[in-house]
PDB file of C-alpha atoms and ligand atoms in Angstrom:
ATOM      1  CA  UNK K 259      -6.771 -21.109 -50.461  1.00  0.00           C
ATOM      2  CA  UNK K 260      -3.249 -20.536 -51.681  1.00  0.00           C
ATOM      3  CA  UNK K 261      -0.528 -19.934 -49.084  1.00  0.00           C
ATOM      4  CA  UNK K 262       1.267 -16.703 -49.947  1.00  0.00           C
ATOM      5  CA  UNK K 263       2.387 -15.126 -46.684  1.00  0.00           C
ATOM      6  CA  UNK K 264       4.361 -17.089 -44.145  1.00  0.00           C
ATOM      7  CA  UNK K 265       5.674 -16.381 -40.661  1.00  0.00           C
ATOM      8  CA  UNK K 266       8.414 -18.470 -39.070  1.00  0.00           C
ATOM      9  CA  UNK K 267       8.737 -18.474 -35.275  1.00  0.00           C
ATOM     10  CA  UNK K 268      12.299 -19.093 -34.074  1.00  0.00           C
ATOM     11  CA  UNK K 269      15.369 -17.996 -36.047  1.00  0.00           C
ATOM     12  CA  UNK K 270      17.739 -20.805 -35.047  1.00  0.00           C
ATOM     13  CA  UNK K 271      19.275 -23.560 -37.168  1.00  0.00           C
ATOM     14  CA  UNK K 272      15.946 -24.567 -38.692  1.00  0.00           C
ATOM     15  CA  UNK K 273      14.010 -21.294 -38.667  1.00  0.00           C
ATOM     16  CA  UNK K 274      16.541 -19.350 -40.700  1.00  0.00           C
ATOM     17  CA  UNK K 275      16.956 -22.159 -43.254  1.00  0.00           C
ATOM     18  CA  UNK K 276      13.202 -22.623 -43.628  1.00  0.00           C
ATOM     19  CA  UNK K 277      12.806 -18.869 -44.201  1.00  0.00           C
ATOM     20  CA  UNK K 278      15.506 -18.937 -46.877  1.00  0.00           C
ATOM     21  CA  UNK K 279      13.782 -21.798 -48.731  1.00  0.00           C
ATOM     22  CA  UNK K 280      10.416 -20.010 -48.668  1.00  0.00           C
ATOM     23  CA  UNK K 281      11.858 -16.698 -49.854  1.00  0.00           C
ATOM     24  CA  UNK K 282      13.818 -18.500 -52.583  1.00  0.00           C
ATOM     25  CA  UNK K 283      10.518 -19.950 -53.808  1.00  0.00           C
ATOM     26  CA  UNK K 284       9.280 -16.373 -54.298  1.00  0.00           C
ATOM     27  CA  UNK K 285       7.090 -16.009 -51.184  1.00  0.00           C
ATOM     28  CA  UNK K 286       7.167 -13.381 -48.472  1.00  0.00           C
ATOM     29  CA  UNK K 287       8.326 -14.567 -45.070  1.00  0.00           C
ATOM     30  CA  UNK K 288       8.544 -12.879 -41.701  1.00  0.00           C
ATOM     31  CA  UNK K 289      11.060 -14.400 -39.318  1.00  0.00           C
ATOM     32  CA  UNK K 290      10.387 -13.787 -35.624  1.00  0.00           C
ATOM     33  CA  UNK K 291      12.559 -14.569 -32.601  1.00  0.00           C
ATOM     34  CA  UNK K 292      12.571 -13.304 -29.012  1.00  0.00           C
ATOM     35  CA  UNK K 293      16.316 -12.844 -29.346  1.00  0.00           C
ATOM     36  CA  UNK K 294      17.535  -9.952 -31.505  1.00  0.00           C
ATOM     37  CA  UNK K 295      20.963 -11.572 -31.519  1.00  0.00           C
ATOM     38  CA  UNK K 296      19.508 -14.727 -33.093  1.00  0.00           C
ATOM     39  CA  UNK K 297      17.755 -12.592 -35.719  1.00  0.00           C
ATOM     40  CA  UNK K 298      21.036 -10.901 -36.610  1.00  0.00           C
ATOM     41  CA  UNK K 299      22.809 -14.262 -36.779  1.00  0.00           C
ATOM     42  CA  UNK K 300      20.003 -15.622 -38.961  1.00  0.00           C
ATOM     43  CA  UNK K 301      20.374 -12.742 -41.413  1.00  0.00           C
ATOM     44  CA  UNK K 302      24.125 -13.222 -41.529  1.00  0.00           C
ATOM     45  CA  UNK K 303      23.786 -16.976 -42.132  1.00  0.00           C
ATOM     46  CA  UNK K 304      21.218 -16.516 -44.907  1.00  0.00           C
ATOM     47  CA  UNK K 305      23.427 -13.911 -46.609  1.00  0.00           C
ATOM     48  CA  UNK K 306      26.411 -16.262 -46.381  1.00  0.00           C
ATOM     49  CA  UNK K 307      24.442 -19.161 -47.758  1.00  0.00           C
ATOM     50  CA  UNK K 308      23.199 -17.049 -50.699  1.00  0.00           C
ATOM     51  CA  UNK K 309      26.757 -15.854 -51.291  1.00  0.00           C
ATOM     52  CA  UNK K 310      27.855 -19.502 -51.530  1.00  0.00           C
ATOM     53  CA  UNK K 311      25.003 -20.007 -54.021  1.00  0.00           C
ATOM     54  CA  UNK K 312      26.433 -17.197 -56.173  1.00  0.00           C
ATOM     55  CA  UNK K 313      29.943 -18.698 -56.036  1.00  0.00           C
ATOM     56  CA  UNK K 314      28.540 -22.060 -57.165  1.00  0.00           C
ATOM     57  CA  UNK K 315      26.675 -20.329 -60.012  1.00  0.00           C
ATOM     58  CA  UNK K 316      23.258 -21.350 -58.678  1.00  0.00           C
ATOM     59  CA  UNK K 317      21.939 -17.789 -58.270  1.00  0.00           C
ATOM     60  CA  UNK K 318      23.081 -14.286 -59.284  1.00  0.00           C
ATOM     61  CA  UNK K 319      23.414 -11.023 -57.304  1.00  0.00           C
ATOM     62  CA  UNK K 320      19.926  -9.898 -58.300  1.00  0.00           C
ATOM     63  CA  UNK K 321      18.358 -13.147 -57.056  1.00  0.00           C
ATOM     64  CA  UNK K 322      20.244 -12.776 -53.751  1.00  0.00           C
ATOM     65  CA  UNK K 323      18.927  -9.237 -53.328  1.00  0.00           C
ATOM     66  CA  UNK K 324      15.350 -10.283 -54.183  1.00  0.00           C
ATOM     67  CA  UNK K 325      15.432 -13.240 -51.789  1.00  0.00           C
ATOM     68  CA  UNK K 326      16.719 -11.060 -48.948  1.00  0.00           C
ATOM     69  CA  UNK K 327      14.067  -8.436 -49.659  1.00  0.00           C
ATOM     70  CA  UNK K 328      11.345 -11.057 -49.234  1.00  0.00           C
ATOM     71  CA  UNK K 329      12.503 -11.882 -45.680  1.00  0.00           C
ATOM     72  CA  UNK K 330      11.704  -9.517 -42.784  1.00  0.00           C
ATOM     73  CA  UNK K 331      13.386 -10.100 -39.449  1.00  0.00           C
ATOM     74  CA  UNK K 332      11.343  -9.012 -36.440  1.00  0.00           C
ATOM     75  CA  UNK K 333      11.308  -9.336 -32.638  1.00  0.00           C
ATOM     76  CA  UNK K 334       7.588  -8.444 -32.635  1.00  0.00           C
ATOM     77  CA  UNK K 335       5.232 -11.457 -32.697  1.00  0.00           C
ATOM     78  CA  UNK K 336       2.003  -9.630 -33.675  1.00  0.00           C
ATOM     79  CA  UNK K 337       3.794  -7.869 -36.490  1.00  0.00           C
ATOM     80  CA  UNK K 338       5.298 -11.198 -37.702  1.00  0.00           C
ATOM     81  CA  UNK K 339       2.034 -13.142 -37.864  1.00  0.00           C
ATOM     82  CA  UNK K 340      -0.243 -10.362 -39.119  1.00  0.00           C
ATOM     83  CA  UNK K 341      -2.131 -11.611 -42.218  1.00  0.00           C
ATOM     84  CA  UNK K 342      -0.034 -14.795 -42.378  1.00  0.00           C
ATOM     85  CA  UNK K 343      -1.587 -17.733 -44.251  1.00  0.00           C
ATOM     86  CA  UNK K 344       0.843 -20.135 -42.602  1.00  0.00           C
ATOM     87  CA  UNK K 345       2.880 -19.979 -39.405  1.00  0.00           C
ATOM     88  CA  UNK K 346       5.753 -22.418 -38.961  1.00  0.00           C
ATOM     89  CA  UNK K 347       6.924 -22.762 -35.373  1.00  0.00           C
ATOM     90  CA  UNK K 348      10.609 -23.705 -34.999  1.00  0.00           C
ATOM     91  CA  UNK K 349      11.521 -22.804 -31.404  1.00  0.00           C
ATOM     92  CA  UNK K 350      13.466 -25.024 -28.975  1.00  0.00           C
ATOM     93  CA  UNK K 351      12.239 -28.602 -28.637  1.00  0.00           C
ATOM     94  CA  UNK K 352      10.246 -27.927 -25.464  1.00  0.00           C
ATOM     95  CA  UNK K 353       6.587 -28.934 -25.354  1.00  0.00           C
ATOM     96  CA  UNK K 354       5.464 -26.271 -22.843  1.00  0.00           C
ATOM     97  CA  UNK K 355       7.183 -23.530 -24.845  1.00  0.00           C
ATOM     98  CA  UNK K 356       5.574 -24.723 -28.071  1.00  0.00           C
ATOM     99  CA  UNK K 357       2.119 -24.905 -26.463  1.00  0.00           C
ATOM    100  CA  UNK K 358       2.562 -21.452 -25.000  1.00  0.00           C
ATOM    101  CA  UNK K 359       3.356 -20.066 -28.462  1.00  0.00           C
ATOM    102  CA  UNK K 360       0.378 -21.802 -30.080  1.00  0.00           C
ATOM    103  CA  UNK K 361      -1.901 -20.402 -27.352  1.00  0.00           C
ATOM    104  CA  UNK K 362      -0.637 -16.889 -28.109  1.00  0.00           C
ATOM    105  CA  UNK K 363      -1.070 -17.441 -31.862  1.00  0.00           C
ATOM    106  CA  UNK K 364      -4.622 -18.661 -31.313  1.00  0.00           C
ATOM    107  CA  UNK K 365      -5.509 -15.357 -29.698  1.00  0.00           C
ATOM    108  CA  UNK K 366      -4.071 -13.114 -32.416  1.00  0.00           C
ATOM    109  CA  UNK K 367      -4.355 -14.951 -35.762  1.00  0.00           C
ATOM    110  CA  UNK K 368      -7.032 -15.201 -38.426  1.00  0.00           C
ATOM    111  CA  UNK K 369      -9.083 -18.403 -38.331  1.00  0.00           C
ATOM    112  CA  UNK K 370      -7.866 -19.483 -41.788  1.00  0.00           C
ATOM    113  CA  UNK K 371      -4.176 -19.391 -40.808  1.00  0.00           C
ATOM    114  CA  UNK K 372      -2.515 -22.812 -40.685  1.00  0.00           C
ATOM    115  CA  UNK K 373      -0.374 -23.439 -37.589  1.00  0.00           C
ATOM    116  CA  UNK K 374       2.500 -25.832 -38.308  1.00  0.00           C
ATOM    117  CA  UNK K 375       5.058 -27.124 -35.855  1.00  0.00           C
ATOM    118  CA  UNK K 376       8.539 -28.238 -36.878  1.00  0.00           C
ATOM    119  CA  UNK K 377       8.784 -30.411 -33.770  1.00  0.00           C
ATOM    120  CA  UNK K 378      10.956 -33.472 -34.298  1.00  0.00           C
ATOM    121  CA  UNK K 379       8.761 -35.712 -32.161  1.00  0.00           C
ATOM    122  CA  UNK K 380       6.108 -34.136 -29.937  1.00  0.00           C
ATOM    123  CA  UNK K 381       2.481 -35.062 -30.410  1.00  0.00           C
ATOM    124  CA  UNK K 382       0.754 -32.664 -32.806  1.00  0.00           C
ATOM    125  CA  UNK K 383      -2.565 -33.567 -31.175  1.00  0.00           C
ATOM    126  CA  UNK K 384      -1.156 -32.474 -27.817  1.00  0.00           C
ATOM    127  CA  UNK K 385       0.194 -29.184 -29.208  1.00  0.00           C
ATOM    128  CA  UNK K 386      -3.168 -28.602 -30.963  1.00  0.00           C
ATOM    129  CA  UNK K 387      -5.076 -29.116 -27.697  1.00  0.00           C
ATOM    130  CA  UNK K 388      -4.348 -25.521 -26.619  1.00  0.00           C
ATOM    131  CA  UNK K 389      -5.967 -23.846 -29.637  1.00  0.00           C
ATOM    132  CA  UNK K 390      -9.663 -23.225 -30.252  1.00  0.00           C
ATOM    133  CA  UNK K 391      -9.637 -24.761 -33.744  1.00  0.00           C
ATOM    134  CA  UNK K 392      -7.266 -27.780 -33.743  1.00  0.00           C
ATOM    135  CA  UNK K 393      -8.224 -28.714 -37.322  1.00  0.00           C
ATOM    136  CA  UNK K 394      -5.764 -26.077 -38.568  1.00  0.00           C
ATOM    137  CA  UNK K 395      -2.788 -27.465 -36.616  1.00  0.00           C
ATOM    138  CA  UNK K 396      -0.321 -29.785 -38.349  1.00  0.00           C
ATOM    139  CA  UNK K 397       3.212 -31.138 -38.076  1.00  0.00           C
ATOM    140  CA  UNK K 398       5.563 -29.853 -40.752  1.00  0.00           C
ATOM    141  CA  UNK K 399       8.867 -31.527 -40.038  1.00  0.00           C
ATOM    142  CA  UNK K 400      11.717 -30.109 -42.119  1.00  0.00           C
ATOM    143  CA  UNK K 401      15.192 -31.615 -42.276  1.00  0.00           C
ATOM    144  CA  UNK K 402      18.540 -30.022 -41.618  1.00  0.00           C
ATOM    145  CA  UNK K 403      19.781 -28.101 -43.558  1.00  0.00           C
ATOM    146  CA  UNK K 404      16.387 -27.083 -44.990  1.00  0.00           C
ATOM    147  CA  UNK K 405      18.011 -25.555 -48.071  1.00  0.00           C
ATOM    148  CA  UNK K 406      19.561 -28.887 -49.082  1.00  0.00           C
ATOM    149  CA  UNK K 407      17.130 -31.501 -47.793  1.00  0.00           C
ATOM    150  CA  UNK K 408      14.261 -32.366 -50.085  1.00  0.00           C
ATOM    151  CA  UNK K 409      11.703 -33.906 -47.752  1.00  0.00           C
ATOM    152  CA  UNK K 410       8.995 -32.551 -45.488  1.00  0.00           C
ATOM    153  CA  UNK K 411       7.340 -35.023 -43.127  1.00  0.00           C
ATOM    154  CA  UNK K 412       3.723 -33.958 -42.681  1.00  0.00           C
ATOM    155  CA  UNK K 413       2.148 -35.118 -39.435  1.00  0.00           C
ATOM    156  CA  UNK K 414      -1.602 -35.372 -39.141  1.00  0.00           C
ATOM    157  CA  UNK K 415      -2.917 -34.824 -35.605  1.00  0.00           C
ATOM    158  CA  UNK K 416      -6.164 -36.543 -34.610  1.00  0.00           C
ATOM    159  CA  UNK K 417      -8.097 -33.355 -35.330  1.00  0.00           C
ATOM    160  CA  UNK K 418      -6.087 -32.035 -38.307  1.00  0.00           C
ATOM    161  CA  UNK K 419      -8.464 -31.474 -41.236  1.00  0.00           C
ATOM    162  CA  UNK K 420      -8.008 -32.879 -44.745  1.00  0.00           C
ATOM    163  CA  UNK K 421      -7.988 -29.292 -45.979  1.00  0.00           C
ATOM    164  CA  UNK K 422      -5.020 -28.450 -43.736  1.00  0.00           C
ATOM    165  CA  UNK K 423      -3.133 -31.555 -44.934  1.00  0.00           C
ATOM    166  CA  UNK K 424      -3.710 -30.708 -48.599  1.00  0.00           C
ATOM    167  CA  UNK K 425      -2.735 -27.052 -48.112  1.00  0.00           C
ATOM    168  CA  UNK K 426       0.580 -28.130 -46.578  1.00  0.00           C
ATOM    169  CA  UNK K 427       1.188 -30.783 -49.263  1.00  0.00           C
ATOM    170  CA  UNK K 428       0.638 -28.125 -51.919  1.00  0.00           C
ATOM    171  CA  UNK K 429       2.801 -25.608 -50.098  1.00  0.00           C
ATOM    172  CA  UNK K 430       5.627 -28.160 -49.760  1.00  0.00           C
ATOM    173  CA  UNK K 431       5.615 -28.681 -53.520  1.00  0.00           C
ATOM    174  CA  UNK K 432       5.544 -24.940 -54.084  1.00  0.00           C
ATOM    175  CA  UNK K 433       8.742 -24.481 -52.067  1.00  0.00           C
ATOM    176  CA  UNK K 434      10.398 -27.319 -53.978  1.00  0.00           C
ATOM    177  CA  UNK K 435      10.069 -30.164 -51.467  1.00  0.00           C
ATOM    178  CA  UNK K 436       8.684 -33.698 -51.614  1.00  0.00           C
ATOM    179  CA  UNK K 437       6.463 -34.745 -48.735  1.00  0.00           C
ATOM    180  CA  UNK K 438       5.352 -37.836 -46.836  1.00  0.00           C
ATOM    181  CA  UNK K 439       2.321 -37.965 -44.553  1.00  0.00           C
ATOM    182  CA  UNK K 440       2.100 -39.921 -41.322  1.00  0.00           C
ATOM    183  CA  UNK K 441      -0.201 -40.279 -38.347  1.00  0.00           C
ATOM    184  CA  UNK K 442       0.608 -38.493 -35.131  1.00  0.00           C
ATOM    185  CA  UNK K 443       2.827 -40.963 -33.277  1.00  0.00           C
ATOM    186  CA  UNK K 444       5.861 -40.286 -31.067  1.00  0.00           C
ATOM    187  CA  UNK K 445       8.893 -39.693 -33.316  1.00  0.00           C
ATOM    188  CA  UNK K 446       6.828 -39.969 -36.513  1.00  0.00           C
ATOM    189  CA  UNK K 447       8.705 -41.944 -39.230  1.00  0.00           C
ATOM    190  CA  UNK K 448      12.050 -40.195 -39.492  1.00  0.00           C
ATOM    191  CA  UNK K 449      12.946 -39.435 -35.865  1.00  0.00           C
ATOM    192  CA  UNK K 450      12.282 -43.021 -34.767  1.00  0.00           C
ATOM    193  CA  UNK K 451      14.546 -44.407 -37.484  1.00  0.00           C
ATOM    194  CA  UNK K 452      17.233 -41.756 -36.990  1.00  0.00           C
ATOM    195  CA  UNK K 453      17.430 -41.980 -33.190  1.00  0.00           C
ATOM    196  CA  UNK K 454      17.575 -45.801 -33.226  1.00  0.00           C
ATOM    197  CA  UNK K 455      20.531 -45.687 -35.633  1.00  0.00           C
ATOM    198  CA  UNK K 456      22.289 -42.826 -33.868  1.00  0.00           C
ATOM    199  CA  UNK K 457      22.066 -44.383 -30.406  1.00  0.00           C
ATOM    200  CA  UNK K 458      23.579 -47.589 -31.758  1.00  0.00           C
ATOM    201  CA  UNK K 459      26.537 -45.509 -33.051  1.00  0.00           C
ATOM    202  CA  UNK K 460      26.979 -43.920 -29.588  1.00  0.00           C
ATOM    203  CA  UNK K 461      26.862 -47.350 -27.934  1.00  0.00           C
ATOM    204  CA  UNK K 462      29.483 -48.762 -30.332  1.00  0.00           C
ATOM    205  CA  UNK K 463      31.736 -45.842 -29.337  1.00  0.00           C
ATOM    206  CA  UNK K 464      30.962 -46.244 -25.618  1.00  0.00           C
ATOM    207  CA  UNK K 465      31.753 -49.963 -25.758  1.00  0.00           C
ATOM    208  CA  UNK K 466      35.187 -49.077 -27.198  1.00  0.00           C
ATOM    209  CA  UNK K 467      34.534 -51.067 -30.345  1.00  0.00           C
ATOM    210  CA  UNK K 468      35.524 -48.319 -32.792  1.00  0.00           C
ATOM    211  CA  UNK K 469      36.406 -44.617 -32.953  1.00  0.00           C
ATOM    212  CA  UNK K 470      33.744 -42.071 -33.876  1.00  0.00           C
ATOM    213  CA  UNK K 471      35.748 -41.324 -37.028  1.00  0.00           C
ATOM    214  CA  UNK K 472      35.543 -44.955 -38.142  1.00  0.00           C
ATOM    215  CA  UNK K 473      31.866 -45.262 -37.234  1.00  0.00           C
ATOM    216  CA  UNK K 474      31.126 -42.155 -39.328  1.00  0.00           C
ATOM    217  CA  UNK K 475      33.314 -43.485 -42.153  1.00  0.00           C
ATOM    218  CA  UNK K 476      31.360 -46.764 -42.120  1.00  0.00           C
ATOM    219  CA  UNK K 477      28.078 -44.906 -42.512  1.00  0.00           C
ATOM    220  CA  UNK K 478      29.455 -42.813 -45.348  1.00  0.00           C
ATOM    221  CA  UNK K 479      31.267 -45.509 -47.313  1.00  0.00           C
ATOM    222  CA  UNK K 480      29.334 -48.683 -46.516  1.00  0.00           C
ATOM    223  CA  UNK K 481      25.839 -47.212 -46.615  1.00  0.00           C
ATOM    224  CA  UNK K 482      26.314 -44.158 -48.825  1.00  0.00           C
ATOM    225  CA  UNK K 483      25.118 -41.710 -46.146  1.00  0.00           C
ATOM    226  CA  UNK K 484      26.347 -38.187 -46.929  1.00  0.00           C
ATOM    227  CA  UNK K 485      27.415 -37.726 -43.295  1.00  0.00           C
ATOM    228  CA  UNK K 486      28.149 -39.947 -40.309  1.00  0.00           C
ATOM    229  CA  UNK K 487      25.860 -39.802 -37.254  1.00  0.00           C
ATOM    230  CA  UNK K 488      28.455 -38.026 -35.058  1.00  0.00           C
ATOM    231  CA  UNK K 489      28.906 -35.364 -37.751  1.00  0.00           C
ATOM    232  CA  UNK K 490      25.157 -35.040 -38.153  1.00  0.00           C
ATOM    233  CA  UNK K 491      24.611 -34.828 -34.395  1.00  0.00           C
ATOM    234  CA  UNK K 492      27.107 -31.944 -34.227  1.00  0.00           C
ATOM    235  CA  UNK K 493      25.265 -30.207 -37.046  1.00  0.00           C
ATOM    236  CA  UNK K 494      21.803 -30.519 -35.537  1.00  0.00           C
ATOM    237  CA  UNK K 495      22.791 -30.060 -31.879  1.00  0.00           C
ATOM    238  CA  UNK K 496      23.366 -32.635 -29.109  1.00  0.00           C
ATOM    239  CA  UNK K 497      21.166 -30.662 -26.699  1.00  0.00           C
ATOM    240  CA  UNK K 498      18.011 -31.299 -28.717  1.00  0.00           C
ATOM    241  CA  UNK K 499      18.652 -35.058 -28.762  1.00  0.00           C
ATOM    242  CA  UNK K 500      18.244 -35.695 -25.044  1.00  0.00           C
ATOM    243  CA  UNK K 501      14.612 -34.542 -24.682  1.00  0.00           C
ATOM    244  CA  UNK K 502      13.805 -36.424 -27.891  1.00  0.00           C
ATOM    245  CA  UNK K 503      15.266 -39.654 -26.466  1.00  0.00           C
ATOM    246  CA  UNK K 504      13.465 -39.127 -23.164  1.00  0.00           C
ATOM    247  CA  UNK K 505      10.085 -38.751 -24.874  1.00  0.00           C
ATOM    248  CA  UNK K 506      10.710 -41.824 -27.022  1.00  0.00           C
ATOM    249  CA  UNK K 507      11.648 -43.823 -23.890  1.00  0.00           C
ATOM    250  CA  UNK K 508       8.250 -42.961 -22.388  1.00  0.00           C
ATOM    251  CA  UNK K 509       6.462 -44.600 -25.313  1.00  0.00           C
ATOM    252  CA  UNK K 510       8.862 -47.281 -26.602  1.00  0.00           C
ATOM    253  CA  UNK K 511      11.018 -48.093 -23.564  1.00  0.00           C
ATOM    254  CA  UNK K 512      14.716 -48.631 -22.991  1.00  0.00           C
ATOM    255  CA  UNK K 513      15.800 -48.979 -26.592  1.00  0.00           C
ATOM    256  CA  UNK K 514      15.765 -45.180 -26.836  1.00  0.00           C
ATOM    257  CA  UNK K 515      17.546 -44.463 -23.497  1.00  0.00           C
ATOM    258  CA  UNK K 516      20.328 -41.843 -24.070  1.00  0.00           C
ATOM    259  CA  UNK K 517      23.812 -43.229 -23.305  1.00  0.00           C
ATOM    260  CA  UNK K 518      26.270 -41.618 -20.859  1.00  0.00           C
ATOM    261  CA  UNK K 519      28.594 -40.289 -23.558  1.00  0.00           C
ATOM    262  CA  UNK K 520      25.755 -38.159 -24.951  1.00  0.00           C
ATOM    263  CA  UNK K 521      24.445 -37.013 -21.550  1.00  0.00           C
ATOM    264  CA  UNK K 522      27.895 -35.979 -20.326  1.00  0.00           C
ATOM    265  CA  UNK K 523      28.638 -33.880 -23.388  1.00  0.00           C
ATOM    266  CA  UNK K 524      25.316 -32.103 -23.027  1.00  0.00           C
ATOM    267  CA  UNK K 525      25.942 -31.468 -19.280  1.00  0.00           C
ATOM    268  CA  UNK K 526      29.308 -29.958 -20.229  1.00  0.00           C
ATOM    269  CA  UNK K 527      27.657 -27.590 -22.755  1.00  0.00           C
ATOM    270  CA  UNK K 528      29.205 -29.362 -25.752  1.00  0.00           C
ATOM    271  CA  UNK K 529      26.227 -29.027 -28.075  1.00  0.00           C
ATOM    272  CA  UNK K 530      28.029 -29.418 -31.405  1.00  0.00           C
ATOM    273  CA  UNK K 531      28.810 -26.812 -34.059  1.00  0.00           C
ATOM    274  CA  UNK K 532      26.718 -24.124 -32.364  1.00  0.00           C
ATOM    275  CA  UNK K 533      28.986 -24.174 -29.273  1.00  0.00           C
ATOM    276  CA  UNK K 534      32.206 -24.959 -31.165  1.00  0.00           C
ATOM    277  CA  UNK K 535      32.511 -28.460 -29.693  1.00  0.00           C
ATOM    278  CA  UNK K 536      30.416 -31.616 -29.625  1.00  0.00           C
ATOM    279  CA  UNK K 537      31.663 -35.000 -30.742  1.00  0.00           C
ATOM    280  CA  UNK K 538      34.262 -33.152 -32.824  1.00  0.00           C
ATOM    281  CA  UNK K 539      35.931 -29.729 -32.311  1.00  0.00           C
ATOM    282  CA  UNK K 540      35.184 -26.747 -34.552  1.00  0.00           C
ATOM    283  CA  UNK K 541      37.058 -23.479 -34.956  1.00  0.00           C
ATOM    284  CA  UNK K 542      33.985 -21.454 -35.797  1.00  0.00           C
ATOM    285  CA  UNK K 543      30.770 -21.338 -33.775  1.00  0.00           C
TER     286      UNK K 543
HETATM  287  N1  NAD E  41      18.354 -28.912 -35.583  1.00  0.00           N
HETATM  288  C1  NAD E  41      17.855 -29.868 -36.361  1.00  0.00           C
HETATM  289  O1  NAD E  41      18.593 -30.625 -37.034  1.00  0.00           O
HETATM  290  C2  NAD E  41      16.358 -30.068 -36.469  1.00  0.00           C
HETATM  291  C3  NAD E  41      15.837 -30.814 -37.535  1.00  0.00           C
HETATM  292  C4  NAD E  41      14.440 -30.948 -37.665  1.00  0.00           C
HETATM  293  C5  NAD E  41      13.605 -30.371 -36.722  1.00  0.00           C
HETATM  294  N2  NAD E  41      14.149 -29.667 -35.674  1.00  0.00           N
HETATM  295  C6  NAD E  41      13.221 -29.045 -34.714  1.00  0.00           C
HETATM  296  O2  NAD E  41      13.130 -27.658 -35.039  1.00  0.00           O
HETATM  297  C7  NAD E  41      12.910 -26.908 -33.836  1.00  0.00           C
HETATM  298  C8  NAD E  41      14.002 -25.853 -33.706  1.00  0.00           C
HETATM  299  O3  NAD E  41      15.250 -26.489 -33.637  1.00  0.00           O
HETATM  300  P1  NAD E  41      16.615 -25.686 -33.937  1.00  0.00           P
HETATM  301  O4  NAD E  41      17.669 -26.719 -34.037  1.00  0.00           O
HETATM  302  O5  NAD E  41      16.388 -24.732 -35.039  1.00  0.00           O
HETATM  303  O6  NAD E  41      16.789 -24.897 -32.568  1.00  0.00           O
HETATM  304  P2  NAD E  41      17.799 -23.692 -32.212  1.00  0.00           P
HETATM  305  O7  NAD E  41      18.221 -23.897 -30.809  1.00  0.00           O
HETATM  306  O8  NAD E  41      18.844 -23.538 -33.263  1.00  0.00           O
HETATM  307  O9  NAD E  41      16.837 -22.400 -32.332  1.00  0.00           O
HETATM  308  C9  NAD E  41      15.715 -22.206 -31.516  1.00  0.00           C
HETATM  309  C10 NAD E  41      15.326 -20.743 -31.619  1.00  0.00           C
HETATM  310  O10 NAD E  41      14.097 -20.543 -30.906  1.00  0.00           O
HETATM  311  C11 NAD E  41      14.182 -19.240 -30.345  1.00  0.00           C
HETATM  312  N3  NAD E  41      13.161 -19.099 -29.304  1.00  0.00           N
HETATM  313  C12 NAD E  41      13.164 -19.610 -28.061  1.00  0.00           C
HETATM  314  N4  NAD E  41      12.033 -19.246 -27.407  1.00  0.00           N
HETATM  315  C13 NAD E  41      11.330 -18.483 -28.273  1.00  0.00           C
HETATM  316  C14 NAD E  41      10.089 -17.798 -28.187  1.00  0.00           C
HETATM  317  N5  NAD E  41       9.358 -17.828 -27.094  1.00  0.00           N
HETATM  318  N6  NAD E  41       9.669 -17.110 -29.259  1.00  0.00           N
HETATM  319  C15 NAD E  41      10.429 -17.063 -30.392  1.00  0.00           C
HETATM  320  N7  NAD E  41      11.609 -17.686 -30.534  1.00  0.00           N
HETATM  321  C16 NAD E  41      12.047 -18.386 -29.478  1.00  0.00           C
HETATM  322  C17 NAD E  41      15.606 -19.131 -29.840  1.00  0.00           C
HETATM  323  O11 NAD E  41      15.973 -17.790 -29.591  1.00  0.00           O
HETATM  324  C18 NAD E  41      16.370 -19.780 -30.995  1.00  0.00           C
HETATM  325  O12 NAD E  41      16.737 -18.828 -31.965  1.00  0.00           O
HETATM  326  C19 NAD E  41      12.880 -27.915 -32.703  1.00  0.00           C
HETATM  327  O13 NAD E  41      11.545 -28.276 -32.451  1.00  0.00           O
HETATM  328  C20 NAD E  41      13.662 -29.099 -33.259  1.00  0.00           C
HETATM  329  O14 NAD E  41      13.322 -30.316 -32.659  1.00  0.00           O
HETATM  330  C21 NAD E  41      15.504 -29.470 -35.527  1.00  0.00           C
END
């Protein structure tokens, strides 16, 4: 069954970008958040991003209008998920919160609806344990910013059905993304690789071996990465890194333990671009 109607839960960094990609691919998307302020910010950010697309000659005014018309912003969960073929959850990286949302969805959604989580590392099997039909639950891990990044990491929980995997593979292609599939394992493929590299950058800084600017420059110029890990951490948010590290420590041990320089910034509310300060300072929040 073709996926035509999509609901996205959580209008933050990922949720708004994911919604923009889906609407750009010509599908209807309803974006839900408990915070009306986040919904307003999401709309503003999508409009800005489309405006940049016009300036670069990638889309015209009509396309911008059509894309925006395909996205509804709502603080009402039942209204958002009504008749959805696919629901993509992108709320804070908190396992209890995610499970709570999936439990609510289970009670109000059609049995055919696929439930996808954009979690960066939690067990899909664990999240699926709260719903009556876990075969429809899957990991759909997008990358930041969703508009620019071409990969979706599909995570198969123990009970995820083949049908659910193929529907999400097909949907990924439809919205213009490549996909990889992996088994449900803490940190999947990408988060394990990314966190290992990022923590090594933090440790090099903490040991006083180099400045963050030079560590970032090394990643960009020696390895061809588009951004350094400090820049990327500021973009994705330092606050979401700590729980990710802590969960990885539980499974893989000390190699994923978050260093002091990360923990202190998070305690001080320096979460990166979204708070105006992280590893670097930013004028705009
Ligand atoms: N930021 C990244 O680079 C990145 C990349 C890949 C995956 N992820 C994952 O995507 C998810 C979202 O991350 P983010 O960076 O977009 O977070 P964010 O902090 O930018 O946004 C989270 C949103 O969830 C909303 N929310 C909280 N509780 C809610 C509820 N009960 N119902 C509806 N909305 C609720 C908040 O209001 C907020 O708008 C996380 O699981 C994260 O691990 C993040």
